[in-house]
């Protein structure tokens, strides 16, 4: 589903990613780990085309997205769900409206909006909070709204850059387990994180980045603190 | 259906943006309205002058006003001896006075008008030469001819064009700055929404459309105000100018009746272009998708 081939990314001649090769299959669930500055966010930004690679090829769902025109970028992004560390909710809109926001902007009719938003909110177990405003929710609940918004359009790929960075350990685990359940419904999920206990608890695929290079990629792995130091 | 829904949402966002604009909406509209009024006024005036100039500039006629006590018949005979003179028509002061009283409500004074000769010439080149010769006649008080008036009007027009367009240009630049600030504020207050829309693949036009429409509605509002002002000026000033022109040169002045509609269309187009263009430029600067 996601394929990176010989990816190099430089910022002003300084290398952020060096010769990254990676394949993540359909419906797979993977962690992207590594110390600060390793290049996790950079890799994520290449996937949702906030940035283009300096060299190499990025393919998503068989489509080469390395050289997309400006008009094609929105089409790519409609097939991705993105979860943010800081949730990025609209404070003046209810939970329902936050999740509905993008569907409405895409011109989906209101009956369809209602059906899809309710189903996304059911997946994240927030059916009874639809009319509340973000500030009345806990951090974990806010992130669940963020996840509902990311999956409401039924994207085949879900990208989450440090989705638990602002949450306590227990809530973080719940959020990651939720993302795992979503992946089991057929969505490819890639999560970047620093969070060793969670990675260790999940026993999933772990891709380790250090200084812009993949230094290990293991299934049912743990967070290799020593190697990454 | 889908496009209609999207369009309605864009309109809603535009309204929200206008509400967020607050008092700066009025700042933008007033500056732009002043710019458009000046632009429209200059445009209308120069078009009228052009029309007058092109019609008068080709006329082969000189009016000579005679001093009292000279016999118009005699003077006319002398004048017709000059080269290039084709026809001399005498308008006795009684006739001119009668005509004026028919056309205008004038007080019953003693006839203040002089005897007049209308001199028709063979070609344009001869007009000024003959005018010089006529000036030497002791029997002629003074002369007027359309070509000269046209020349002078043309100078006025050139000045108006330059001054008007400089002022309009400066005011438009000021408008662009103010629109830029206003739209920038709206973008800042919508920062998070714009980020979400952009990262979830909503089309850039949905994001920028409301901002551009907001700019366009400034242009429309300003053009409406400018149009109303121009309309009033046209309605109240034109008769006055006609009168002035007539007293200056008793000639057909209806050539200056240039319709206002083309000017209004240009003003509206310019207003919308400045408004929409300014906000499109600002959104392009601050919204990277
Ligand atoms: N826009 C940018 N301009 C210049 N350098 C950048 C930019 N973005 C990232 N970098 C550099 O690229 C390298 C990788 O950064 P990146 O943000 O991908 O790391 P990260 O693994 O996400 O770190 P963290 O865990 O702190 O979020 C860093 O050295 C960073 O300074
Ligand atoms: Mg990061």
Coordinates of C-alpha atoms and ligand atoms in Angstrom, one line a residue:
Chain A
X1 CA 0.0 0.0 0.0
X2 CA 2.8 2.4 0.9
X3 CA 6.2 2.0 -0.9
X4 CA 9.3 4.2 -0.6
X5 CA 12.2 3.5 -2.9
X6 CA 15.6 5.0 -2.4
X7 CA 14.2 8.1 -0.7
X8 CA 16.5 11.0 0.0
X9 CA 15.3 14.2 1.5
X10 CA 17.5 17.2 2.1
X11 CA 16.7 20.5 3.7
X12 CA 19.2 23.2 2.4
X13 CA 21.7 20.5 1.6
X14 CA 21.3 18.9 5.0
X15 CA 20.1 15.4 4.8
X16 CA 16.9 14.5 6.8
X17 CA 16.3 11.1 5.1
X18 CA 19.0 8.9 3.5
X19 CA 18.2 6.1 1.1
X20 CA 15.0 5.0 2.8
X21 CA 13.4 1.8 1.4
X22 CA 10.1 0.7 2.9
X23 CA 7.0 -1.3 2.0
X24 CA 3.9 -1.4 4.1
X25 CA 1.2 -3.8 2.9
X26 CA -2.6 -3.4 2.7
X27 CA -4.2 -3.4 6.1
X28 CA -0.9 -3.5 7.9
X29 CA -0.2 -1.8 11.2
X30 CA 3.3 -0.4 11.8
X31 CA 5.1 1.9 14.2
X32 CA 7.7 4.3 13.0
X33 CA 10.1 5.0 16.0
X34 CA 13.3 6.9 16.6
X35 CA 14.8 9.7 18.6
X36 CA 13.9 13.4 18.0
X37 CA 15.3 14.6 14.7
X38 CA 15.4 11.0 13.3
X39 CA 13.2 12.0 10.4
X40 CA 9.8 10.5 11.4
X41 CA 7.8 13.6 10.7
X42 CA 9.7 14.2 7.4
X43 CA 8.8 10.7 6.2
X44 CA 5.1 11.3 7.1
X45 CA 5.1 14.6 5.3
X46 CA 6.4 12.9 2.2
X47 CA 3.4 10.5 2.4
X48 CA 0.8 13.2 2.5
X49 CA 2.7 15.3 0.1
X50 CA 3.4 18.2 2.3
X51 CA 6.9 17.8 0.9
X52 CA 8.4 16.1 -2.1
X53 CA 11.5 13.9 -1.8
X54 CA 14.8 15.2 -3.1
X55 CA 15.3 11.8 -4.8
X56 CA 13.5 8.5 -4.9
X57 CA 9.9 7.4 -5.5
X58 CA 6.9 7.3 -3.2
X59 CA 4.0 5.1 -4.2
X60 CA 0.6 4.9 -2.4
X61 CA -1.9 2.3 -3.5
X62 CA 0.0 1.8 -6.7
X63 CA 0.0 5.5 -7.6
X64 CA 3.4 7.2 -7.9
X65 CA 3.0 10.4 -5.9
X66 CA 6.5 11.7 -6.3
X67 CA 5.6 14.1 -9.0
X68 CA 2.1 15.2 -8.4
X69 CA 0.8 18.4 -9.9
X70 CA -0.8 20.9 -7.5
X71 CA -4.2 19.9 -8.7
X72 CA -3.6 16.2 -7.9
X73 CA -2.4 16.7 -4.3
X74 CA -6.0 17.1 -3.0
X75 CA -7.0 13.9 -4.7
X76 CA -4.2 12.0 -3.0
X77 CA -5.1 13.5 0.4
X78 CA -8.7 12.5 0.1
X79 CA -7.5 8.9 0.2
X80 CA -5.5 9.4 3.3
X81 CA -6.6 9.9 6.9
X82 CA -4.3 12.1 9.0
X83 CA -4.3 12.2 12.8
X84 CA -2.4 15.0 14.5
X85 CA -0.5 15.2 17.8
X86 CA -2.4 18.4 18.7
X87 CA -5.8 17.1 17.5
X88 CA -6.5 20.2 15.4
X89 CA -10.2 20.4 16.3
X90 CA -12.3 23.4 15.7
X91 CA -13.1 24.8 19.1
X92 CA -16.4 26.5 18.1
X93 CA -17.9 23.4 16.5
X94 CA -19.5 20.4 18.1
X95 CA -18.0 17.0 18.0
X96 CA -20.4 16.1 15.2
X97 CA -19.7 19.2 13.2
X98 CA -15.9 18.7 13.6
X99 CA -16.2 15.3 12.0
X100 CA -18.7 16.5 9.4
X101 CA -16.6 19.6 8.5
X102 CA -14.6 18.1 5.7
X103 CA -17.4 16.0 4.3
X104 CA -19.5 19.1 4.0
X105 CA -16.7 21.0 2.3
X106 CA -16.5 18.1 -0.2
X107 CA -20.2 18.6 -1.0
X108 CA -21.5 15.4 0.5
X109 CA -25.2 15.6 1.0
X110 CA -26.5 16.0 4.6
X111 CA -28.2 12.6 4.8
X112 CA -24.9 10.9 3.9
X113 CA -23.0 13.2 6.2
X114 CA -25.2 12.2 9.1
X115 CA -24.8 8.5 8.3
X116 CA -21.0 8.6 7.9
X117 CA -20.3 10.8 10.8
X118 CA -22.4 8.7 13.2
X119 CA -20.7 5.5 12.0
X120 CA -17.3 7.1 12.5
X121 CA -18.2 8.3 15.9
X122 CA -19.5 4.8 16.8
X123 CA -16.2 3.3 15.8
X124 CA -14.4 5.7 18.3
X125 CA -17.1 5.2 20.9
X126 CA -18.2 8.8 21.1
X127 CA -21.9 8.3 20.0
X128 CA -23.1 10.0 23.2
X129 CA -20.8 13.1 22.9
X130 CA -21.9 14.3 19.5
X131 CA -23.3 17.6 20.7
X132 CA -20.4 18.5 23.0
X133 CA -17.7 21.0 22.2
X134 CA -14.0 20.0 22.2
X135 CA -13.1 21.9 25.3
X136 CA -15.5 19.9 27.4
X137 CA -13.7 16.6 26.4
X138 CA -10.7 14.9 27.8
X139 CA -7.5 14.7 25.8
X140 CA -8.2 11.1 24.8
X141 CA -11.7 11.9 23.8
X142 CA -10.5 14.8 21.7
X143 CA -8.0 12.6 20.0
X144 CA -10.8 10.1 19.3
X145 CA -12.7 12.9 17.6
X146 CA -9.6 13.5 15.5
X147 CA -9.5 9.9 14.6
X148 CA -13.2 9.8 13.7
X149 CA -12.6 12.8 11.4
X150 CA -9.6 11.0 9.8
X151 CA -11.6 7.9 9.0
X152 CA -14.9 9.4 8.1
X153 CA -14.2 9.5 4.4
X154 CA -13.2 5.8 4.5
X155 CA -9.5 6.2 3.6
X156 CA -7.4 3.1 2.8
X157 CA -4.4 4.7 4.6
X158 CA -4.3 6.3 8.1
X159 CA -1.2 8.3 9.1
X160 CA -0.7 9.4 12.7
X161 CA 2.4 11.5 13.6
X162 CA 2.8 11.2 17.4
X163 CA -0.9 10.8 18.0
X164 CA -0.3 10.1 21.7
X165 CA 2.3 12.8 22.3
X166 CA -0.1 14.9 24.4
X167 CA -1.8 12.0 26.3
X168 CA -1.1 10.1 29.5
X169 CA 0.1 6.5 29.2
X170 CA -3.2 4.8 29.8
X171 CA -5.1 7.0 27.4
X172 CA -2.2 6.6 24.9
X173 CA -2.6 2.8 25.0
X174 CA -6.4 3.1 24.4
X175 CA -5.8 5.3 21.4
X176 CA -3.3 3.0 19.9
X177 CA -5.6 0.0 20.5
X178 CA -8.3 1.9 18.7
X179 CA -6.0 2.5 15.7
X180 CA -5.2 -1.2 15.7
X181 CA -8.9 -2.0 15.6
X182 CA -9.3 0.3 12.7
X183 CA -6.4 -1.4 10.9
X184 CA -8.1 -4.7 11.4
X185 CA -11.1 -3.4 9.3
X186 CA -8.6 -3.2 6.4
X187 CA -7.0 0.2 6.8
X188 CA -3.2 0.5 6.5
X189 CA -2.0 2.4 9.6
X190 CA 1.3 4.0 10.2
X191 CA 2.0 5.6 13.6
X192 CA 5.2 7.6 14.5
X193 CA 6.0 7.6 18.1
X194 CA 8.6 8.0 20.9
X195 CA 6.4 6.0 23.3
X196 CA 8.4 2.9 24.2
X197 CA 5.8 1.2 26.6
X198 CA 3.1 1.4 24.0
X199 CA 5.3 0.0 21.2
X200 CA 6.4 -2.8 23.5
X201 CA 2.8 -3.6 24.6
X202 CA 1.5 -3.9 21.0
X203 CA 4.0 -6.3 19.6
X204 CA 3.5 -5.0 16.1
X205 CA 5.8 -4.2 13.2
X206 CA 8.4 -1.6 14.3
X207 CA 10.4 0.4 11.8
X208 CA 13.3 2.2 13.5
X209 CA 14.8 5.4 12.1
X210 CA 18.0 7.0 13.2
X211 CA 19.7 10.0 11.6
X212 CA 17.4 9.6 8.6
X213 CA 18.1 5.9 8.0
X214 CA 16.2 2.8 8.7
X215 CA 18.3 0.8 11.1
X216 CA 15.9 -2.0 11.8
X217 CA 12.5 -3.2 10.6
X218 CA 11.0 -6.1 12.5
X219 CA 7.6 -7.7 12.9
X220 CA 6.2 -8.2 16.4
X221 CA 9.0 -6.0 17.6
X222 CA 9.8 -3.8 20.5
X223 CA 11.3 -0.3 20.8
X224 CA 15.1 -0.9 20.7
X225 CA 16.2 1.8 23.0
X226 CA 19.9 0.8 22.9
X227 CA 20.2 0.6 19.2
X228 CA 18.5 4.0 18.8
X229 CA 20.6 5.8 21.3
Chain B
X1 CA -26.2 18.8 -6.8
X2 CA -22.8 18.4 -5.2
X3 CA -21.5 21.5 -6.8
X4 CA -24.5 23.5 -5.7
X5 CA -23.9 22.4 -2.1
X6 CA -20.3 23.3 -2.4
X7 CA -21.1 26.7 -3.9
X8 CA -23.6 27.4 -1.1
X9 CA -21.0 26.5 1.5
X10 CA -18.5 28.9 -0.2
X11 CA -21.1 31.6 0.0
X12 CA -21.7 30.9 3.7
X13 CA -17.9 31.1 4.3
X14 CA -17.8 34.4 2.4
X15 CA -20.5 35.9 4.6
X16 CA -18.6 34.7 7.7
X17 CA -15.4 36.3 6.3
X18 CA -17.3 39.5 5.7
X19 CA -18.5 39.5 9.3
X20 CA -15.0 38.9 10.5
X21 CA -13.8 41.8 8.4
X22 CA -15.7 44.2 10.7
X23 CA -14.8 47.8 10.4
X24 CA -12.1 47.2 7.9
X25 CA -14.7 46.2 5.4
X26 CA -15.8 49.9 5.4
X27 CA -12.3 51.1 5.1
X28 CA -11.7 49.0 2.1
X29 CA -15.0 49.9 0.4
X30 CA -14.6 53.7 1.0
X31 CA -11.0 53.9 -0.3
X32 CA -11.9 51.8 -3.3
X33 CA -15.1 53.8 -3.9
X34 CA -13.1 57.1 -3.9
X35 CA -10.6 55.5 -6.3
X36 CA -13.3 54.3 -8.6
X37 CA -15.2 57.6 -8.5
X38 CA -12.1 59.5 -9.6
X39 CA -11.3 56.9 -12.2
X40 CA -14.8 57.0 -13.6
X41 CA -15.1 60.7 -13.5
X42 CA -11.8 61.1 -15.4
X43 CA -12.8 58.4 -17.8
X44 CA -16.2 60.0 -18.5
X45 CA -14.7 63.5 -18.8
X46 CA -11.9 62.5 -21.2
X47 CA -14.3 60.6 -23.3
X48 CA -16.6 63.6 -23.6
X49 CA -13.6 65.8 -24.4
X50 CA -12.4 63.4 -27.0
X51 CA -15.8 63.4 -28.6
X52 CA -15.9 67.2 -28.7
X53 CA -12.3 67.4 -30.0
X54 CA -12.8 64.9 -32.8
X55 CA -16.0 66.7 -33.9
X56 CA -14.8 70.3 -33.5
X57 CA -11.2 69.6 -34.5
X58 CA -12.3 68.9 -38.0
X59 CA -14.6 71.8 -38.4
X60 CA -13.6 74.4 -41.0
X61 CA -15.3 77.3 -39.4
X62 CA -14.3 80.6 -37.7
X63 CA -16.7 82.9 -35.9
X64 CA -15.8 86.5 -36.0
X65 CA -17.5 89.0 -33.7
X66 CA -17.6 92.5 -35.0
X67 CA -17.2 95.7 -33.2
X68 CA -20.2 98.0 -33.0
X69 CA -20.5 100.5 -35.7
X70 CA -19.1 98.5 -38.5
X71 CA -21.3 97.3 -41.4
X72 CA -21.4 93.5 -41.4
X73 CA -22.0 93.5 -45.2
X74 CA -18.9 95.4 -45.9
X75 CA -16.7 93.4 -43.5
X76 CA -18.1 90.2 -45.0
X77 CA -17.2 91.3 -48.5
X78 CA -13.6 92.0 -47.4
X79 CA -13.4 88.7 -45.6
X80 CA -14.6 86.8 -48.6
X81 CA -11.6 88.3 -50.6
X82 CA -9.2 86.3 -48.4
X83 CA -7.8 83.1 -49.9
X84 CA -9.4 79.8 -48.9
X85 CA -12.6 81.4 -47.7
X86 CA -15.5 79.6 -49.3
X87 CA -18.5 81.1 -47.6
X88 CA -19.3 84.0 -45.3
X89 CA -22.5 84.0 -43.5
X90 CA -23.7 87.0 -41.6
X91 CA -25.6 86.6 -38.4
X92 CA -27.0 90.0 -37.5
X93 CA -27.1 90.7 -33.8
X94 CA -30.9 91.0 -33.9
X95 CA -31.2 87.5 -35.3
X96 CA -28.7 86.0 -32.8
X97 CA -30.6 87.7 -29.9
X98 CA -33.9 86.5 -31.1
X99 CA -32.6 82.9 -31.3
X100 CA -31.1 83.1 -27.9
X101 CA -34.4 84.3 -26.5
X102 CA -36.1 81.5 -28.1
X103 CA -33.7 78.9 -26.8
X104 CA -33.2 80.3 -23.3
X105 CA -35.1 82.2 -20.8
X106 CA -33.1 85.4 -20.7
X107 CA -34.0 88.7 -19.1
X108 CA -35.3 91.3 -21.4
X109 CA -32.2 93.4 -21.6
X110 CA -30.8 95.5 -24.3
X111 CA -29.3 93.3 -27.0
X112 CA -25.7 92.6 -25.7
X113 CA -24.7 90.5 -28.7
X114 CA -22.4 91.6 -31.5
X115 CA -22.9 91.1 -35.2
X116 CA -21.3 87.8 -36.1
X117 CA -19.7 86.3 -39.3
X118 CA -19.5 82.6 -39.8
X119 CA -16.7 82.0 -42.1
X120 CA -16.3 78.7 -43.8
X121 CA -12.9 77.6 -45.1
X122 CA -11.7 75.3 -47.8
X123 CA -9.4 73.1 -45.7
X124 CA -8.1 72.6 -42.1
X125 CA -4.7 74.0 -42.9
X126 CA -6.2 77.3 -43.8
X127 CA -8.0 77.7 -40.5
X128 CA -5.2 79.1 -38.4
X129 CA -3.7 81.1 -41.2
X130 CA -7.0 82.8 -41.9
X131 CA -7.6 83.3 -38.2
X132 CA -4.3 85.3 -38.0
X133 CA -5.4 87.5 -40.9
X134 CA -8.8 88.1 -39.3
X135 CA -7.2 89.2 -36.1
X136 CA -5.6 92.1 -38.0
X137 CA -9.1 93.5 -39.0
X138 CA -9.9 96.6 -37.0
X139 CA -13.6 95.9 -37.6
X140 CA -13.3 92.5 -35.8
X141 CA -13.4 92.5 -32.0
X142 CA -12.3 88.9 -31.6
X143 CA -12.6 85.5 -33.2
X144 CA -13.2 82.0 -32.0
X145 CA -12.9 78.8 -33.9
X146 CA -13.5 75.2 -32.9
X147 CA -10.1 74.0 -33.9
X148 CA -8.5 76.2 -31.3
X149 CA -11.0 75.3 -28.6
X150 CA -10.4 71.7 -29.5
X151 CA -6.6 72.2 -29.1
X152 CA -7.1 73.7 -25.7
X153 CA -9.5 71.1 -24.6
X154 CA -7.1 68.4 -25.7
X155 CA -4.5 69.9 -23.4
X156 CA -7.0 69.8 -20.5
X157 CA -7.7 66.2 -21.4
X158 CA -4.1 65.2 -21.4
X159 CA -3.6 66.8 -18.0
X160 CA -6.7 65.1 -16.7
X161 CA -5.7 61.7 -18.0
X162 CA -2.3 61.8 -16.4
X163 CA -3.4 63.3 -13.1
X164 CA -6.5 61.1 -12.9
X165 CA -4.7 57.9 -13.6
X166 CA -1.9 58.7 -11.2
X167 CA -4.4 59.4 -8.4
X168 CA -6.4 56.3 -9.3
X169 CA -3.2 54.2 -9.4
X170 CA -2.1 55.5 -6.0
X171 CA -5.6 54.9 -4.5
X172 CA -5.8 51.4 -6.0
X173 CA -2.4 50.5 -4.5
X174 CA -3.7 51.8 -1.1
X175 CA -6.8 49.6 -1.6
X176 CA -4.7 46.6 -2.4
X177 CA -2.8 47.1 0.8
X178 CA -5.9 47.4 2.9
X179 CA -7.6 44.4 1.2
X180 CA -4.4 42.5 1.8
X181 CA -4.5 43.3 5.5
X182 CA -8.2 42.4 5.8
X183 CA -7.9 39.1 4.0
X184 CA -4.8 38.3 6.0
X185 CA -6.7 38.8 9.2
X186 CA -9.5 36.5 8.0
X187 CA -6.9 33.9 7.0
X188 CA -5.3 34.1 10.4
X189 CA -8.7 33.6 12.2
X190 CA -9.4 30.6 9.9
X191 CA -5.8 29.2 10.2
X192 CA -6.9 25.9 11.7
X193 CA -9.8 25.4 9.3
X194 CA -7.6 26.1 6.3
X195 CA -5.0 23.6 7.6
X196 CA -7.6 20.9 8.1
X197 CA -9.3 21.5 4.7
X198 CA -5.9 21.5 3.0
X199 CA -4.6 18.3 4.6
X200 CA -7.8 16.4 4.0
X201 CA -7.8 17.1 0.3
X202 CA -10.5 19.8 0.0
X203 CA -9.9 21.7 -3.3
X204 CA -7.9 24.9 -3.0
X205 CA -10.7 26.7 -4.7
X206 CA -13.0 25.8 -1.9
X207 CA -10.5 27.3 0.5
X208 CA -9.6 30.4 -1.4
X209 CA -13.0 30.9 -3.1
X210 CA -14.6 32.6 -0.1
X211 CA -11.7 35.0 0.3
X212 CA -11.7 35.9 -3.4
X213 CA -15.5 36.4 -3.3
X214 CA -15.0 38.6 -0.3
X215 CA -12.6 40.8 -2.2
X216 CA -15.0 40.8 -5.2
X217 CA -17.9 41.9 -3.0
X218 CA -15.7 44.8 -1.8
X219 CA -15.2 45.7 -5.4
X220 CA -18.9 45.5 -6.1
X221 CA -19.9 47.5 -3.1
X222 CA -17.4 50.2 -4.0
X223 CA -18.5 50.2 -7.6
X224 CA -22.1 50.7 -6.6
X225 CA -21.2 53.7 -4.5
X226 CA -19.0 55.1 -7.2
X227 CA -21.7 54.5 -9.8
X228 CA -24.3 56.3 -7.8
X229 CA -22.0 59.3 -7.3
X230 CA -21.1 59.3 -11.0
X231 CA -24.7 59.1 -12.0
X232 CA -25.6 62.1 -9.9
X233 CA -22.7 64.1 -11.2
X234 CA -23.7 63.2 -14.8
X235 CA -27.3 64.2 -14.1
X236 CA -26.5 67.5 -12.4
X237 CA -23.3 68.6 -13.9
X238 CA -23.9 68.0 -17.6
X239 CA -26.5 70.7 -18.2
X240 CA -24.2 73.2 -16.4
X241 CA -21.3 72.2 -18.6
X242 CA -23.4 72.5 -21.7
X243 CA -24.2 76.0 -20.8
X244 CA -20.6 76.9 -20.1
X245 CA -19.6 75.4 -23.4
X246 CA -22.3 77.2 -25.3
X247 CA -21.4 80.5 -23.8
X248 CA -17.9 79.9 -24.8
X249 CA -18.6 78.9 -28.4
X250 CA -22.1 79.0 -29.7
X251 CA -22.0 75.6 -31.4
X252 CA -23.6 72.3 -31.3
X253 CA -22.4 71.0 -27.9
X254 CA -24.5 67.8 -28.0
X255 CA -21.3 66.0 -29.2
X256 CA -20.2 65.9 -25.6
X257 CA -23.2 63.7 -24.6
X258 CA -21.2 60.5 -24.1
X259 CA -23.3 57.8 -22.4
X260 CA -22.5 56.9 -18.8
X261 CA -23.1 53.2 -19.2
X262 CA -19.8 52.2 -20.7
X263 CA -18.0 54.1 -17.8
X264 CA -20.2 52.3 -15.2
X265 CA -19.3 48.9 -16.7
X266 CA -15.6 49.8 -16.7
X267 CA -15.9 51.0 -13.1
X268 CA -17.6 47.8 -12.0
X269 CA -15.2 45.6 -13.8
X270 CA -12.2 47.5 -12.4
X271 CA -13.6 47.4 -8.9
X272 CA -14.3 43.7 -9.0
X273 CA -10.9 43.0 -10.5
X274 CA -9.0 45.1 -7.9
X275 CA -11.0 43.5 -5.0
X276 CA -10.8 39.9 -6.2
X277 CA -7.3 40.2 -7.5
X278 CA -6.1 41.8 -4.3
X279 CA -7.5 39.0 -2.2
X280 CA -6.4 36.3 -4.6
X281 CA -2.9 37.6 -4.3
X282 CA -3.0 37.7 -0.6
X283 CA -4.5 34.2 -0.3
X284 CA -1.8 32.9 -2.6
X285 CA 0.8 34.4 -0.4
X286 CA -0.5 33.1 2.9
X287 CA -2.2 29.8 1.9
X288 CA 0.3 27.2 0.7
X289 CA -1.5 24.1 -0.3
Ligands
LIG1 N1 11.2 22.2 7.2 C1 12.4 21.9 7.6 N2 13.5 22.7 7.2 C2 14.7 22.4 7.6 N3 15.1 21.3 8.3 C3 14.1 20.4 8.6 C4 12.7 20.7 8.3 N4 11.9 19.7 8.8 C5 12.8 18.9 9.4 N5 14.0 19.3 9.3 C6 15.2 18.6 9.8 O1 15.1 17.3 9.4 C7 15.5 16.4 10.5 C8 14.4 15.4 10.8 O2 13.3 16.1 11.4 P1 11.9 15.5 11.7 O3 11.0 16.5 12.2 O4 11.5 14.6 10.6 O5 12.3 14.5 13.0 P2 11.4 13.7 13.9 O6 11.9 12.3 13.9 O7 9.9 13.9 13.5 O8 11.6 14.4 15.3 P3 10.6 14.6 16.6 O9 10.6 13.2 17.2 O10 11.3 15.6 17.4 O11 9.3 15.0 16.0 C9 15.9 17.3 11.6 O12 17.3 17.4 11.6 C10 15.2 18.6 11.3 O13 16.0 19.6 11.9
LIG2 MG1 8.2 14.8 14.5

